[in-house]
Amino acid sequence: METLEVYGVELKSRLLLGTSKYSSLDVMAKSVRAAEAEVVTVSVRRESSRFREGQEFWRIIRDLGVRVLPNTAGCYDVREAVTTARMAREIFNTAWIKLEVIGDRDTLAPDVFGTVEAARILGEDGFEVFPYTTEDLVVCKRLVEAGCKVLMPWGAPIGSGKGLNNPFGLRALRARFPDTPLIVDAGIGLPSHAAAAMEFGYDAVLLNTAVGAAGDPIAMARAFREAVEAGYAAHRAGPMQPRDMAAPSTPVVGQAALS
Amino acid sequence: MRLVVNGEPAQVAAHDLAEALVALGYEGAVVATALNGEFVPARKRAETILLEDDRIEIVAPRQGG
């Protein structure tokens, strides 16, 4: 695969993986390796001085030698998301932020208005924003105007595993933003969903639950890596155009007249 | 001094945020802080004077999607 450039960083892997939902930190680390992911998403949460759970997690992530993409998961307003992003930048020492401003508790649908506003504030503050958004074309235009150099439309609600709910919208976005890295983030449940996103010409996919909550996360991580590679190769190879009627694949000319 | 630390009430003998982190047992830990909803960078903790009923958030790396 060709490398993918995001905010000046060349990535060989087009599978970005979340670090949550695994049965143990060991399974998480092995899954990241099996996925050959170069970027993993992380978060910040309240730390207990007694248990210090975050310190061990951070040690394991550093040992993996991957790049981290901190998120603002669980933030429902702009101020909360901006403060969370600033805390994450100091902890993880990166300008990258996966910006989530959530607008609905049941679907975890992004508050796209808040996301655009937060993206502008964070961009002006030196952040490199990866916005979690819907596939709405005009929202994505606003995000680009706010300084985002990558877009991350959802496939389906976070953790739903429903795949690509709006293929038309995702394809339209790809067509309208040919030069902006596009990453399907959220909703992917199966390797076939990831392959489909790549076949649409998406640059990468970001997923978590589909691997973390699989029966065998390490095997599923490998399956997703192969699916992303296959989907990427298929897009590059130029898929055929679908048609409504059949077209025989076996030559008609030369068929024996037997009736 | 009476503070709210990560959502829980706490009595902490500290004059500033840096002292509070030590008093609360966070010395040496990778954490970030916010005071009353605003981020306080590590370099500014010692000059951030605490007041009664201040709300402090202390966060660390955690799994995320």
Coordinates of C-alpha atoms in Angstrom, one line a residue, chain B residues 1-62:
Chain B
M1 CA -9.1 23.2 52.6
R2 CA -12.4 21.7 51.3
L3 CA -12.1 20.8 47.6
V4 CA -14.0 18.6 45.1
V5 CA -11.5 16.2 43.6
N6 CA -12.7 14.2 40.6
G7 CA -16.2 14.7 41.8
E8 CA -15.6 13.6 45.4
P9 CA -15.4 16.0 48.4
A10 CA -11.9 16.0 49.9
Q11 CA -10.0 17.9 52.7
V12 CA -6.6 18.8 51.3
A13 CA -3.8 20.7 53.1
A14 CA -2.5 22.6 50.1
H15 CA -2.1 26.2 49.0
D16 CA -1.8 25.7 45.2
L17 CA -2.6 23.0 42.7
A18 CA 1.0 21.5 42.6
E19 CA 0.8 21.0 46.4
A20 CA -2.6 19.5 46.2
L21 CA -1.4 16.9 43.7
V22 CA 1.4 15.8 46.1
A23 CA -0.9 15.8 49.1
L24 CA -3.4 13.7 47.2
G25 CA -0.8 11.1 46.2
Y26 CA -0.2 11.8 42.5
E27 CA 3.5 12.5 42.7
G28 CA 5.3 11.0 39.7
A29 CA 2.1 10.1 37.9
V30 CA 1.3 11.1 34.3
V31 CA -1.7 13.3 34.8
A32 CA -3.3 16.5 33.5
T33 CA -5.4 18.9 35.5
A34 CA -8.4 21.2 35.2
L35 CA -9.6 23.7 37.8
N36 CA -13.3 24.6 37.7
G37 CA -13.6 23.4 34.2
E38 CA -10.5 25.1 32.8
F39 CA -7.3 23.3 31.8
V40 CA -4.3 24.1 34.0
P41 CA -1.0 23.2 32.3
A42 CA 1.6 21.4 34.5
R43 CA 3.9 24.5 34.4
K44 CA 1.2 26.6 35.9
R45 CA 0.1 24.3 38.8
A46 CA 2.4 25.9 41.4
E47 CA 1.1 29.4 40.7
T48 CA -2.5 28.3 40.6
I49 CA -3.8 29.2 44.1
L50 CA -6.7 27.2 45.4
L51 CA -9.8 28.5 47.0
E52 CA -12.4 26.8 49.2
D53 CA -14.8 24.5 47.2
D54 CA -12.7 24.6 44.0
R55 CA -13.4 21.7 41.7
I56 CA -10.3 19.9 40.5
E57 CA -10.2 17.3 37.8
I58 CA -7.1 15.0 37.6
V59 CA -7.0 12.7 34.5
A60 CA -4.6 10.2 33.1
P61 CA -4.3 8.1 29.9
R62 CA -7.1 5.5 29.5

